[in-house]
Amino acid sequence: DTGVSQNPRHKITKRGQNVTFRCDPISEHNRLYWYRQTLGQGPEFLTYFQNEAQLEKSRLLSDRFSAERPKGSFSTLEIQRTEQGDSAMYLCASSLGGTGRVGANVLTFGAGSRLTVL
Amino acid sequence: AQSVAQPEDQVNVAEGNPLTVKCTYSVSGNPYLFWYVQYPNRGLQFLLKYITGDNLVKGSYGFEAEFNKSQTSFHLKKPSALVSDSALYFCAVRGSDNFNKFYFGSGTKLNVKP
C-alpha cells in the first residue's frame, strides 16, 4: 500500500465546466475525508465517510459539490458548474476509526488535487 | 465550537538553534491535539498527537510538543533545528461537536537558515 492517492494532481478548467477528483485511500482505513485548502490557509473540512456512508457535509459544500464513496473504497468529489472561487487544493485523507487502535484519529493525506478555474 | 489559532504566519530560526511553533486551541472537554507538516507539493504528514498522559509528547523527526491545559496551548518544539525542517506546520484539534472531524489552524511557515 503506497498511501493515499489522488488524481488528477492538477486540473485547469473553464468556468462553468464540471470536474471530478478521485481519491484512493489506504485500504484498511474505513474513514475518508475531503478538505479544501486555499493559499495561506489551513485545510477546511468539506465532508467525510465512514465506509460508504457520507456522515457529514460542511456548509462550505454547496449543492454544486457532491461526493461519493461506493463500496467503501475509493471516493470521488465532483464539482458542477465550476466558479473561480472553487480554485483551491482539494485534499483527501483517510484514517482508522475507533479510539483504542494504533493509528486511530491520525489522518493520512494524499498530495492533493489542485483546481484552477479560469 | 472548536478552533485552533497559530499566531505566527512565519518563524525564522538559525540552524542548530531551538525552535518553537505556537498553537492555542479552544474546544469543549478533553482535547485531542495534533501537529502536521506540509512540504511543497506534498500532502500533510502527521508529526505527533496528544490525547492523554504526559504533557510532553514526542513525535517524528525529533519534534516534540508541550500540552498546557491552563494556557490552552500545544506548542511544537525541537531542540536543534535543521534546514530540512523548513516547511509549513499545522496544528489541529479533534472536534467536540463531532469526534470524527478535525479542525486545522492557518499554518506557520518555518524557515531554518544555514
mmCIF file with all atom_site columns, C-alpha atoms in Angstrom:
data_model
loop_
_atom_site.group_PDB
_atom_site.id
_atom_site.type_symbol
_atom_site.label_atom_id
_atom_site.label_alt_id
_atom_site.label_comp_id
_atom_site.label_asym_id
_atom_site.label_entity_id
_atom_site.label_seq_id
_atom_site.pdbx_PDB_ins_code
_atom_site.Cartn_x
_atom_site.Cartn_y
_atom_site.Cartn_z
_atom_site.occupancy
_atom_site.B_iso_or_equiv
_atom_site.pdbx_formal_charge
_atom_site.auth_seq_id
_atom_site.auth_comp_id
_atom_site.auth_asym_id
_atom_site.auth_atom_id
_atom_site.pdbx_PDB_model_num
ATOM 1   C CA . ASP A 1 1   ? 0.000   0.000  0.000   1.00 0.00 ? 1   ASP A CA 1
ATOM 2   C CA . THR A 1 2   ? 1.552   3.264  -1.110  1.00 0.00 ? 2   THR A CA 1
ATOM 3   C CA . GLY A 1 3   ? -0.599  5.624  0.914   1.00 0.00 ? 3   GLY A CA 1
ATOM 4   C CA . VAL A 1 4   ? -3.424  7.890  -0.184  1.00 0.00 ? 4   VAL A CA 1
ATOM 5   C CA . SER A 1 5   ? -3.506  8.540  -3.907  1.00 0.00 ? 5   SER A CA 1
ATOM 6   C CA . GLN A 1 6   ? -5.286  11.470 -5.564  1.00 0.00 ? 6   GLN A CA 1
ATOM 7   C CA . ASN A 1 7   ? -5.940  12.077 -9.237  1.00 0.00 ? 7   ASN A CA 1
ATOM 8   C CA . PRO A 1 8   ? -5.554  14.227 -11.153 1.00 0.00 ? 8   PRO A CA 1
ATOM 9   C CA . ARG A 1 9   ? -2.863  16.227 -9.382  1.00 0.00 ? 9   ARG A CA 1
ATOM 10  C CA . HIS A 1 10  ? -3.679  19.340 -11.371 1.00 0.00 ? 10  HIS A CA 1
ATOM 11  C CA . LYS A 1 11  ? -6.813  20.386 -13.216 1.00 0.00 ? 11  LYS A CA 1
ATOM 12  C CA . ILE A 1 12  ? -7.309  23.589 -15.171 1.00 0.00 ? 12  ILE A CA 1
ATOM 13  C CA . THR A 1 13  ? -10.834 24.214 -16.345 1.00 0.00 ? 13  THR A CA 1
ATOM 14  C CA . LYS A 1 14  ? -13.039 26.976 -17.613 1.00 0.00 ? 14  LYS A CA 1
ATOM 15  C CA . ARG A 1 15  ? -15.776 28.465 -15.514 1.00 0.00 ? 15  ARG A CA 1
ATOM 16  C CA . GLY A 1 16  ? -18.987 26.505 -15.848 1.00 0.00 ? 16  GLY A CA 1
ATOM 17  C CA . GLN A 1 17  ? -17.370 23.156 -16.554 1.00 0.00 ? 17  GLN A CA 1
ATOM 18  C CA . ASN A 1 18  ? -17.687 20.109 -14.340 1.00 0.00 ? 18  ASN A CA 1
ATOM 19  C CA . VAL A 1 19  ? -14.673 18.451 -12.741 1.00 0.00 ? 19  VAL A CA 1
ATOM 20  C CA . THR A 1 20  ? -14.215 15.221 -10.827 1.00 0.00 ? 20  THR A CA 1
ATOM 21  C CA . PHE A 1 21  ? -11.430 14.238 -8.455  1.00 0.00 ? 21  PHE A CA 1
ATOM 22  C CA . ARG A 1 22  ? -10.663 10.737 -7.304  1.00 0.00 ? 22  ARG A CA 1
ATOM 23  C CA . CYS A 1 23  ? -9.156  9.559  -4.038  1.00 0.00 ? 23  CYS A CA 1
ATOM 24  C CA . ASP A 1 24  ? -7.866  6.071  -3.276  1.00 0.00 ? 24  ASP A CA 1
ATOM 25  C CA . PRO A 1 25  ? -7.377  5.739  0.487   1.00 0.00 ? 25  PRO A CA 1
ATOM 26  C CA . ILE A 1 26  ? -5.266  3.308  2.460   1.00 0.00 ? 26  ILE A CA 1
ATOM 27  C CA . SER A 1 27  ? -7.111  0.044  2.032   1.00 0.00 ? 27  SER A CA 1
ATOM 28  C CA . GLU A 1 28  ? -7.705  -0.771 5.687   1.00 0.00 ? 28  GLU A CA 1
ATOM 29  C CA . HIS A 1 29  ? -8.884  2.742  6.578   1.00 0.00 ? 29  HIS A CA 1
ATOM 30  C CA . ASN A 1 30  ? -12.640 2.946  6.981   1.00 0.00 ? 30  ASN A CA 1
ATOM 31  C CA . ARG A 1 31  ? -12.835 6.744  7.235   1.00 0.00 ? 31  ARG A CA 1
ATOM 32  C CA . LEU A 1 32  ? -12.269 9.071  4.325   1.00 0.00 ? 32  LEU A CA 1
ATOM 33  C CA . TYR A 1 33  ? -12.211 12.864 4.420   1.00 0.00 ? 33  TYR A CA 1
ATOM 34  C CA . TRP A 1 34  ? -12.248 15.667 1.892   1.00 0.00 ? 34  TRP A CA 1
ATOM 35  C CA . TYR A 1 35  ? -10.708 19.011 2.801   1.00 0.00 ? 35  TYR A CA 1
ATOM 36  C CA . ARG A 1 36  ? -10.150 22.192 0.822   1.00 0.00 ? 36  ARG A CA 1
ATOM 37  C CA . GLN A 1 37  ? -7.047  24.319 1.213   1.00 0.00 ? 37  GLN A CA 1
ATOM 38  C CA . THR A 1 38  ? -6.525  27.778 -0.220  1.00 0.00 ? 38  THR A CA 1
ATOM 39  C CA . LEU A 1 39  ? -3.287  29.723 -0.239  1.00 0.00 ? 39  LEU A CA 1
ATOM 40  C CA . GLY A 1 40  ? -2.268  30.849 3.224   1.00 0.00 ? 40  GLY A CA 1
ATOM 41  C CA . GLN A 1 41  ? -4.983  28.859 4.948   1.00 0.00 ? 41  GLN A CA 1
ATOM 42  C CA . GLY A 1 42  ? -5.221  25.561 6.714   1.00 0.00 ? 42  GLY A CA 1
ATOM 43  C CA . PRO A 1 43  ? -7.348  22.702 5.429   1.00 0.00 ? 43  PRO A CA 1
ATOM 44  C CA . GLU A 1 44  ? -11.101 23.298 5.741   1.00 0.00 ? 44  GLU A CA 1
ATOM 45  C CA . PHE A 1 45  ? -13.362 20.325 6.322   1.00 0.00 ? 45  PHE A CA 1
ATOM 46  C CA . LEU A 1 46  ? -15.745 19.516 3.479   1.00 0.00 ? 46  LEU A CA 1
ATOM 47  C CA . THR A 1 47  ? -17.152 16.053 4.155   1.00 0.00 ? 47  THR A CA 1
ATOM 48  C CA . TYR A 1 48  ? -16.331 12.626 5.474   1.00 0.00 ? 48  TYR A CA 1
ATOM 49  C CA . PHE A 1 49  ? -17.334 8.999  5.024   1.00 0.00 ? 49  PHE A CA 1
ATOM 50  C CA . GLN A 1 50  ? -17.443 6.050  7.365   1.00 0.00 ? 50  GLN A CA 1
ATOM 51  C CA . ASN A 1 51  ? -17.164 3.154  4.948   1.00 0.00 ? 51  ASN A CA 1
ATOM 52  C CA . GLU A 1 52  ? -19.649 4.025  2.184   1.00 0.00 ? 52  GLU A CA 1
ATOM 53  C CA . ALA A 1 53  ? -21.853 6.283  4.298   1.00 0.00 ? 53  ALA A CA 1
ATOM 54  C CA . GLN A 1 54  ? -21.426 10.026 3.988   1.00 0.00 ? 54  GLN A CA 1
ATOM 55  C CA . LEU A 1 55  ? -21.898 11.149 7.577   1.00 0.00 ? 55  LEU A CA 1
ATOM 56  C CA . GLU A 1 56  ? -21.463 14.891 7.415   1.00 0.00 ? 56  GLU A CA 1
ATOM 57  C CA . LYS A 1 57  ? -21.176 17.694 4.928   1.00 0.00 ? 57  LYS A CA 1
ATOM 58  C CA . SER A 1 58  ? -19.850 21.144 5.663   1.00 0.00 ? 58  SER A CA 1
ATOM 59  C CA . ARG A 1 59  ? -21.879 24.230 4.857   1.00 0.00 ? 59  ARG A CA 1
ATOM 60  C CA . LEU A 1 60  ? -18.945 25.060 2.581   1.00 0.00 ? 60  LEU A CA 1
ATOM 61  C CA . LEU A 1 61  ? -20.144 22.265 0.333   1.00 0.00 ? 61  LEU A CA 1
ATOM 62  C CA . SER A 1 62  ? -22.762 23.892 -1.872  1.00 0.00 ? 62  SER A CA 1
ATOM 63  C CA . ASP A 1 63  ? -25.239 21.969 -3.992  1.00 0.00 ? 63  ASP A CA 1
ATOM 64  C CA . ARG A 1 64  ? -22.714 22.059 -6.827  1.00 0.00 ? 64  ARG A CA 1
ATOM 65  C CA . PHE A 1 65  ? -20.457 19.725 -4.857  1.00 0.00 ? 65  PHE A CA 1
ATOM 66  C CA . SER A 1 66  ? -21.125 16.028 -4.492  1.00 0.00 ? 66  SER A CA 1
ATOM 67  C CA . ALA A 1 67  ? -19.010 13.270 -3.033  1.00 0.00 ? 67  ALA A CA 1
ATOM 68  C CA . GLU A 1 68  ? -19.421 9.529  -3.205  1.00 0.00 ? 68  GLU A CA 1
ATOM 69  C CA . ARG A 1 69  ? -17.645 6.505  -1.850  1.00 0.00 ? 69  ARG A CA 1
ATOM 70  C CA . PRO A 1 70  ? -19.162 3.466  -3.500  1.00 0.00 ? 70  PRO A CA 1
ATOM 71  C CA . LYS A 1 71  ? -18.471 0.190  -1.737  1.00 0.00 ? 71  LYS A CA 1
ATOM 72  C CA . GLY A 1 72  ? -16.450 1.994  0.894   1.00 0.00 ? 72  GLY A CA 1
ATOM 73  C CA . SER A 1 73  ? -13.300 2.050  -1.204  1.00 0.00 ? 73  SER A CA 1
ATOM 74  C CA . PHE A 1 74  ? -12.257 4.950  -3.439  1.00 0.00 ? 74  PHE A CA 1
ATOM 75  C CA . SER A 1 75  ? -14.095 8.261  -3.346  1.00 0.00 ? 75  SER A CA 1
ATOM 76  C CA . THR A 1 76  ? -14.924 10.901 -5.918  1.00 0.00 ? 76  THR A CA 1
ATOM 77  C CA . LEU A 1 77  ? -15.562 14.592 -5.431  1.00 0.00 ? 77  LEU A CA 1
ATOM 78  C CA . GLU A 1 78  ? -17.451 16.267 -8.269  1.00 0.00 ? 78  GLU A CA 1
ATOM 79  C CA . ILE A 1 79  ? -17.866 19.990 -8.706  1.00 0.00 ? 79  ILE A CA 1
ATOM 80  C CA . GLN A 1 80  ? -20.517 21.066 -11.167 1.00 0.00 ? 80  GLN A CA 1
ATOM 81  C CA . ARG A 1 81  ? -20.623 24.433 -12.934 1.00 0.00 ? 81  ARG A CA 1
ATOM 82  C CA . THR A 1 82  ? -17.277 25.461 -11.521 1.00 0.00 ? 82  THR A CA 1
ATOM 83  C CA . GLU A 1 83  ? -16.714 29.033 -10.375 1.00 0.00 ? 83  GLU A CA 1
ATOM 84  C CA . GLN A 1 84  ? -13.463 30.919 -9.963  1.00 0.00 ? 84  GLN A CA 1
ATOM 85  C CA . GLY A 1 85  ? -13.940 30.773 -6.195  1.00 0.00 ? 85  GLY A CA 1
ATOM 86  C CA . ASP A 1 86  ? -13.650 26.996 -6.397  1.00 0.00 ? 86  ASP A CA 1
ATOM 87  C CA . SER A 1 87  ? -9.960  27.314 -7.253  1.00 0.00 ? 87  SER A CA 1
ATOM 88  C CA . ALA A 1 88  ? -8.125  25.570 -4.435  1.00 0.00 ? 88  ALA A CA 1
ATOM 89  C CA . MET A 1 89  ? -6.235  22.449 -3.424  1.00 0.00 ? 89  MET A CA 1
ATOM 90  C CA . TYR A 1 90  ? -8.608  19.587 -2.676  1.00 0.00 ? 90  TYR A CA 1
ATOM 91  C CA . LEU A 1 91  ? -7.139  17.219 -0.125  1.00 0.00 ? 91  LEU A CA 1
ATOM 92  C CA . CYS A 1 92  ? -8.229  13.699 0.625   1.00 0.00 ? 92  CYS A CA 1
ATOM 93  C CA . ALA A 1 93  ? -7.301  11.928 3.847   1.00 0.00 ? 93  ALA A CA 1
ATOM 94  C CA . SER A 1 94  ? -8.108  8.573  5.366   1.00 0.00 ? 94  SER A CA 1
ATOM 95  C CA . SER A 1 95  ? -7.917  7.160  8.860   1.00 0.00 ? 95  SER A CA 1
ATOM 96  C CA . LEU A 1 96  ? -8.808  4.267  11.061  1.00 0.00 ? 96  LEU A CA 1
ATOM 97  C CA . GLY A 1 97  ? -11.887 4.668  13.157  1.00 0.00 ? 97  GLY A CA 1
ATOM 98  C CA . GLY A 1 98  ? -12.164 3.868  16.845  1.00 0.00 ? 98  GLY A CA 1
ATOM 99  C CA . THR A 1 99  ? -10.254 5.207  19.799  1.00 0.00 ? 99  THR A CA 1
ATOM 100 C CA . GLY A 1 100 ? -8.135  2.405  21.170  1.00 0.00 ? 100 GLY A CA 1
ATOM 101 C CA . ARG A 1 101 ? -6.498  1.310  17.951  1.00 0.00 ? 101 ARG A CA 1
ATOM 102 C CA . VAL A 1 102 ? -2.993  2.293  16.976  1.00 0.00 ? 102 VAL A CA 1
ATOM 103 C CA . GLY A 1 103 ? -3.248  4.988  14.340  1.00 0.00 ? 103 GLY A CA 1
ATOM 104 C CA . ALA A 1 104 ? -6.832  5.873  15.193  1.00 0.00 ? 104 ALA A CA 1
ATOM 105 C CA . ASN A 1 105 ? -7.616  9.555  14.724  1.00 0.00 ? 105 ASN A CA 1
ATOM 106 C CA . VAL A 1 106 ? -4.461  10.099 12.679  1.00 0.00 ? 106 VAL A CA 1
ATOM 107 C CA . LEU A 1 107 ? -5.164  11.407 9.195   1.00 0.00 ? 107 LEU A CA 1
ATOM 108 C CA . THR A 1 108 ? -3.042  10.222 6.277   1.00 0.00 ? 108 THR A CA 1
ATOM 109 C CA . PHE A 1 109 ? -3.273  12.787 3.492   1.00 0.00 ? 109 PHE A CA 1
ATOM 110 C CA . GLY A 1 110 ? -2.840  12.466 -0.223  1.00 0.00 ? 110 GLY A CA 1
ATOM 111 C CA . ALA A 1 111 ? -0.764  15.001 -2.144  1.00 0.00 ? 111 ALA A CA 1
ATOM 112 C CA . GLY A 1 112 ? -3.911  16.837 -3.207  1.00 0.00 ? 112 GLY A CA 1
ATOM 113 C CA . SER A 1 113 ? -5.617  17.827 -6.427  1.00 0.00 ? 113 SER A CA 1
ATOM 114 C CA . ARG A 1 114 ? -5.101  21.440 -7.407  1.00 0.00 ? 114 ARG A CA 1
ATOM 115 C CA . LEU A 1 115 ? -8.007  23.035 -9.246  1.00 0.00 ? 115 LEU A CA 1
ATOM 116 C CA . THR A 1 116 ? -7.651  26.227 -11.256 1.00 0.00 ? 116 THR A CA 1
ATOM 117 C CA . VAL A 1 117 ? -10.836 27.712 -12.679 1.00 0.00 ? 117 VAL A CA 1
ATOM 118 C CA . LEU A 1 118 ? -10.261 30.282 -15.416 1.00 0.00 ? 118 LEU A CA 1
ATOM 119 C CA . ALA B 2 1   ? -17.438 25.420 18.865  1.00 0.00 ? 1   ALA B CA 1
ATOM 120 C CA . GLN B 2 2   ? -13.821 24.486 18.474  1.00 0.00 ? 2   GLN B CA 1
ATOM 121 C CA . SER B 2 3   ? -10.899 26.248 16.884  1.00 0.00 ? 3   SER B CA 1
ATOM 122 C CA . VAL B 2 4   ? -7.165  26.392 16.608  1.00 0.00 ? 4   VAL B CA 1
ATOM 123 C CA . ALA B 2 5   ? -5.033  29.528 16.382  1.00 0.00 ? 5   ALA B CA 1
ATOM 124 C CA . GLN B 2 6   ? -1.496  29.749 15.115  1.00 0.00 ? 6   GLN B CA 1
ATOM 125 C CA . PRO B 2 7   ? -0.497  33.327 15.907  1.00 0.00 ? 7   PRO B CA 1
ATOM 126 C CA . GLU B 2 8   ? 2.644   33.403 13.767  1.00 0.00 ? 8   GLU B CA 1
ATOM 127 C CA . ASP B 2 9   ? 2.454   33.238 9.984   1.00 0.00 ? 9   ASP B CA 1
ATOM 128 C CA . GLN B 2 10  ? 6.199   32.692 9.834   1.00 0.00 ? 10  GLN B CA 1
ATOM 129 C CA . VAL B 2 11  ? 9.001   31.673 12.177  1.00 0.00 ? 11  VAL B CA 1
ATOM 130 C CA . ASN B 2 12  ? 12.648  32.190 11.311  1.00 0.00 ? 12  ASN B CA 1
ATOM 131 C CA . VAL B 2 13  ? 15.401  30.340 13.117  1.00 0.00 ? 13  VAL B CA 1
ATOM 132 C CA . ALA B 2 14  ? 19.055  29.586 12.517  1.00 0.00 ? 14  ALA B CA 1
ATOM 133 C CA . GLU B 2 15  ? 20.161  26.016 12.008  1.00 0.00 ? 15  GLU B CA 1
ATOM 134 C CA . GLY B 2 16  ? 21.198  24.428 15.289  1.00 0.00 ? 16  GLY B CA 1
ATOM 135 C CA . ASN B 2 17  ? 19.051  26.741 17.394  1.00 0.00 ? 17  ASN B CA 1
ATOM 136 C CA . PRO B 2 18  ? 15.930  25.587 19.217  1.00 0.00 ? 18  PRO B CA 1
ATOM 137 C CA . LEU B 2 19  ? 12.601  26.266 17.536  1.00 0.00 ? 19  LEU B CA 1
ATOM 138 C CA . THR B 2 20  ? 9.068   26.791 18.796  1.00 0.00 ? 20  THR B CA 1
ATOM 139 C CA . VAL B 2 21  ? 5.911   26.987 16.701  1.00 0.00 ? 21  VAL B CA 1
ATOM 140 C CA . LYS B 2 22  ? 2.941   28.199 18.700  1.00 0.00 ? 22  LYS B CA 1
ATOM 141 C CA . CYS B 2 23  ? -0.602  26.869 18.810  1.00 0.00 ? 23  CYS B CA 1
ATOM 142 C CA . THR B 2 24  ? -3.560  27.646 21.038  1.00 0.00 ? 24  THR B CA 1
ATOM 143 C CA . TYR B 2 25  ? -6.857  25.839 20.960  1.00 0.00 ? 25  TYR B CA 1
ATOM 144 C CA . SER B 2 26  ? -10.448 26.160 22.025  1.00 0.00 ? 26  SER B CA 1
ATOM 145 C CA . VAL B 2 27  ? -12.537 23.042 22.495  1.00 0.00 ? 27  VAL B CA 1
ATOM 146 C CA . SER B 2 28  ? -15.012 21.603 24.980  1.00 0.00 ? 28  SER B CA 1
ATOM 147 C CA . GLY B 2 29  ? -13.917 18.666 27.058  1.00 0.00 ? 29  GLY B CA 1
ATOM 148 C CA . ASN B 2 30  ? -10.570 16.931 26.842  1.00 0.00 ? 30  ASN B CA 1
ATOM 149 C CA . PRO B 2 31  ? -8.689  17.959 23.727  1.00 0.00 ? 31  PRO B CA 1
ATOM 150 C CA . TYR B 2 32  ? -7.178  15.679 21.125  1.00 0.00 ? 32  TYR B CA 1
ATOM 151 C CA . LEU B 2 33  ? -4.398  17.745 19.559  1.00 0.00 ? 33  LEU B CA 1
ATOM 152 C CA . PHE B 2 34  ? -2.202  17.131 16.542  1.00 0.00 ? 34  PHE B CA 1
ATOM 153 C CA . TRP B 2 35  ? 0.684   18.579 14.590  1.00 0.00 ? 35  TRP B CA 1
ATOM 154 C CA . TYR B 2 36  ? 1.132   18.016 10.857  1.00 0.00 ? 36  TYR B CA 1
ATOM 155 C CA . VAL B 2 37  ? 3.862   19.189 8.488   1.00 0.00 ? 37  VAL B CA 1
ATOM 156 C CA . GLN B 2 38  ? 3.474   20.018 4.805   1.00 0.00 ? 38  GLN B CA 1
ATOM 157 C CA . TYR B 2 39  ? 6.390   20.127 2.405   1.00 0.00 ? 39  TYR B CA 1
ATOM 158 C CA . PRO B 2 40  ? 5.996   21.778 -1.037  1.00 0.00 ? 40  PRO B CA 1
ATOM 159 C CA . ASN B 2 41  ? 3.839   19.728 -3.416  1.00 0.00 ? 41  ASN B CA 1
ATOM 160 C CA . ARG B 2 42  ? 3.279   17.094 -0.753  1.00 0.00 ? 42  ARG B CA 1
ATOM 161 C CA . GLY B 2 43  ? 0.338   16.169 1.436   1.00 0.00 ? 43  GLY B CA 1
ATOM 162 C CA . LEU B 2 44  ? 0.250   16.895 5.135   1.00 0.00 ? 44  LEU B CA 1
ATOM 163 C CA . GLN B 2 45  ? 2.226   14.422 7.211   1.00 0.00 ? 45  GLN B CA 1
ATOM 164 C CA . PHE B 2 46  ? 1.452   13.511 10.801  1.00 0.00 ? 46  PHE B CA 1
ATOM 165 C CA . LEU B 2 47  ? 4.109   14.518 13.350  1.00 0.00 ? 47  LEU B CA 1
ATOM 166 C CA . LEU B 2 48  ? 2.617   13.842 16.761  1.00 0.00 ? 48  LEU B CA 1
ATOM 167 C CA . LYS B 2 49  ? -0.537  13.872 18.836  1.00 0.00 ? 49  LYS B CA 1
ATOM 168 C CA . TYR B 2 50  ? -1.683  14.457 22.389  1.00 0.00 ? 50  TYR B CA 1
ATOM 169 C CA . ILE B 2 51  ? -4.636  12.522 23.739  1.00 0.00 ? 51  ILE B CA 1
ATOM 170 C CA . THR B 2 52  ? -3.886  11.959 27.388  1.00 0.00 ? 52  THR B CA 1
ATOM 171 C CA . GLY B 2 53  ? -0.960  11.349 29.678  1.00 0.00 ? 53  GLY B CA 1
ATOM 172 C CA . ASP B 2 54  ? 2.349   13.206 29.790  1.00 0.00 ? 54  ASP B CA 1
ATOM 173 C CA . ASN B 2 55  ? 2.176   16.836 28.808  1.00 0.00 ? 55  ASN B CA 1
ATOM 174 C CA . LEU B 2 56  ? 5.343   16.476 26.715  1.00 0.00 ? 56  LEU B CA 1
ATOM 175 C CA . VAL B 2 57  ? 4.691   14.428 23.604  1.00 0.00 ? 57  VAL B CA 1
ATOM 176 C CA . LYS B 2 58  ? 7.482   13.162 21.382  1.00 0.00 ? 58  LYS B CA 1
ATOM 177 C CA . GLY B 2 59  ? 6.991   12.674 17.671  1.00 0.00 ? 59  GLY B CA 1
ATOM 178 C CA . SER B 2 60  ? 8.708   12.181 14.359  1.00 0.00 ? 60  SER B CA 1
ATOM 179 C CA . TYR B 2 61  ? 11.975  13.787 13.211  1.00 0.00 ? 61  TYR B CA 1
ATOM 180 C CA . GLY B 2 62  ? 12.957  14.878 16.734  1.00 0.00 ? 62  GLY B CA 1
ATOM 181 C CA . PHE B 2 63  ? 9.912   17.102 17.241  1.00 0.00 ? 63  PHE B CA 1
ATOM 182 C CA . GLU B 2 64  ? 8.036   17.320 20.500  1.00 0.00 ? 64  GLU B CA 1
ATOM 183 C CA . ALA B 2 65  ? 5.080   19.309 21.739  1.00 0.00 ? 65  ALA B CA 1
ATOM 184 C CA . GLU B 2 66  ? 4.089   20.568 25.136  1.00 0.00 ? 66  GLU B CA 1
ATOM 185 C CA . PHE B 2 67  ? 0.453   20.490 26.187  1.00 0.00 ? 67  PHE B CA 1
ATOM 186 C CA . ASN B 2 68  ? -0.525  23.206 28.668  1.00 0.00 ? 68  ASN B CA 1
ATOM 187 C CA . LYS B 2 69  ? -4.119  22.946 29.811  1.00 0.00 ? 69  LYS B CA 1
ATOM 188 C CA . SER B 2 70  ? -4.198  26.195 31.773  1.00 0.00 ? 70  SER B CA 1
ATOM 189 C CA . GLN B 2 71  ? -2.922  28.179 28.800  1.00 0.00 ? 71  GLN B CA 1
ATOM 190 C CA . THR B 2 72  ? -4.832  26.040 26.257  1.00 0.00 ? 72  THR B CA 1
ATOM 191 C CA . SER B 2 73  ? -1.647  25.734 24.252  1.00 0.00 ? 73  SER B CA 1
ATOM 192 C CA . PHE B 2 74  ? 0.115   22.975 22.362  1.00 0.00 ? 74  PHE B CA 1
ATOM 193 C CA . HIS B 2 75  ? 3.399   24.424 21.133  1.00 0.00 ? 75  HIS B CA 1
ATOM 194 C CA . LEU B 2 76  ? 5.654   22.448 18.805  1.00 0.00 ? 76  LEU B CA 1
ATOM 195 C CA . LYS B 2 77  ? 9.333   22.373 19.703  1.00 0.00 ? 77  LYS B CA 1
ATOM 196 C CA . LYS B 2 78  ? 12.649  20.997 18.560  1.00 0.00 ? 78  LYS B CA 1
ATOM 197 C CA . PRO B 2 79  ? 15.931  21.414 20.454  1.00 0.00 ? 79  PRO B CA 1
ATOM 198 C CA . SER B 2 80  ? 18.100  21.885 17.354  1.00 0.00 ? 80  SER B CA 1
ATOM 199 C CA . ALA B 2 81  ? 16.615  22.972 14.027  1.00 0.00 ? 81  ALA B CA 1
ATOM 200 C CA . LEU B 2 82  ? 17.729  21.610 10.665  1.00 0.00 ? 82  LEU B CA 1
ATOM 201 C CA . VAL B 2 83  ? 17.489  23.346 7.304   1.00 0.00 ? 83  VAL B CA 1
ATOM 202 C CA . SER B 2 84  ? 15.396  20.380 6.163   1.00 0.00 ? 84  SER B CA 1
ATOM 203 C CA . ASP B 2 85  ? 12.779  21.265 8.818   1.00 0.00 ? 85  ASP B CA 1
ATOM 204 C CA . SER B 2 86  ? 11.773  24.253 6.687   1.00 0.00 ? 86  SER B CA 1
ATOM 205 C CA . ALA B 2 87  ? 8.131   23.629 5.823   1.00 0.00 ? 87  ALA B CA 1
ATOM 206 C CA . LEU B 2 88  ? 4.556   24.593 6.674   1.00 0.00 ? 88  LEU B CA 1
ATOM 207 C CA . TYR B 2 89  ? 3.309   23.372 10.053  1.00 0.00 ? 89  TYR B CA 1
ATOM 208 C CA . PHE B 2 90  ? -0.330  22.928 11.010  1.00 0.00 ? 90  PHE B CA 1
ATOM 209 C CA . CYS B 2 91  ? -1.863  22.423 14.423  1.00 0.00 ? 91  CYS B CA 1
ATOM 210 C CA . ALA B 2 92  ? -5.196  20.588 14.564  1.00 0.00 ? 92  ALA B CA 1
ATOM 211 C CA . VAL B 2 93  ? -7.835  19.683 17.138  1.00 0.00 ? 93  VAL B CA 1
ATOM 212 C CA . ARG B 2 94  ? -10.467 16.986 17.087  1.00 0.00 ? 94  ARG B CA 1
ATOM 213 C CA . GLY B 2 95  ? -13.967 18.384 17.142  1.00 0.00 ? 95  GLY B CA 1
ATOM 214 C CA . SER B 2 96  ? -16.045 18.352 20.288  1.00 0.00 ? 96  SER B CA 1
ATOM 215 C CA . ASP B 2 97  ? -19.224 18.639 18.234  1.00 0.00 ? 97  ASP B CA 1
ATOM 216 C CA . ASN B 2 98  ? -18.207 15.611 16.237  1.00 0.00 ? 98  ASN B CA 1
ATOM 217 C CA . PHE B 2 99  ? -15.337 13.373 17.273  1.00 0.00 ? 99  PHE B CA 1
ATOM 218 C CA . ASN B 2 100 ? -14.776 12.385 13.666  1.00 0.00 ? 100 ASN B CA 1
ATOM 219 C CA . LYS B 2 101 ? -13.967 15.924 12.471  1.00 0.00 ? 101 LYS B CA 1
ATOM 220 C CA . PHE B 2 102 ? -10.660 17.715 12.723  1.00 0.00 ? 102 PHE B CA 1
ATOM 221 C CA . TYR B 2 103 ? -10.084 21.469 12.640  1.00 0.00 ? 103 TYR B CA 1
ATOM 222 C CA . PHE B 2 104 ? -6.829  22.950 11.447  1.00 0.00 ? 104 PHE B CA 1
ATOM 223 C CA . GLY B 2 105 ? -5.037  26.192 12.140  1.00 0.00 ? 105 GLY B CA 1
ATOM 224 C CA . SER B 2 106 ? -3.955  28.504 9.354   1.00 0.00 ? 106 SER B CA 1
ATOM 225 C CA . GLY B 2 107 ? -0.400  27.213 9.401   1.00 0.00 ? 107 GLY B CA 1
ATOM 226 C CA . THR B 2 108 ? 3.033   28.568 10.281  1.00 0.00 ? 108 THR B CA 1
ATOM 227 C CA . LYS B 2 109 ? 5.849   28.694 7.772   1.00 0.00 ? 109 LYS B CA 1
ATOM 228 C CA . LEU B 2 110 ? 9.107   27.658 9.385   1.00 0.00 ? 110 LEU B CA 1
ATOM 229 C CA . ASN B 2 111 ? 12.279  28.949 7.784   1.00 0.00 ? 111 ASN B CA 1
ATOM 230 C CA . VAL B 2 112 ? 15.532  27.459 9.035   1.00 0.00 ? 112 VAL B CA 1
ATOM 231 C CA . LYS B 2 113 ? 18.573  29.289 7.716   1.00 0.00 ? 113 LYS B CA 1
ATOM 232 C CA . PRO B 2 114 ? 22.038  27.740 7.485   1.00 0.00 ? 114 PRO B CA 1
#
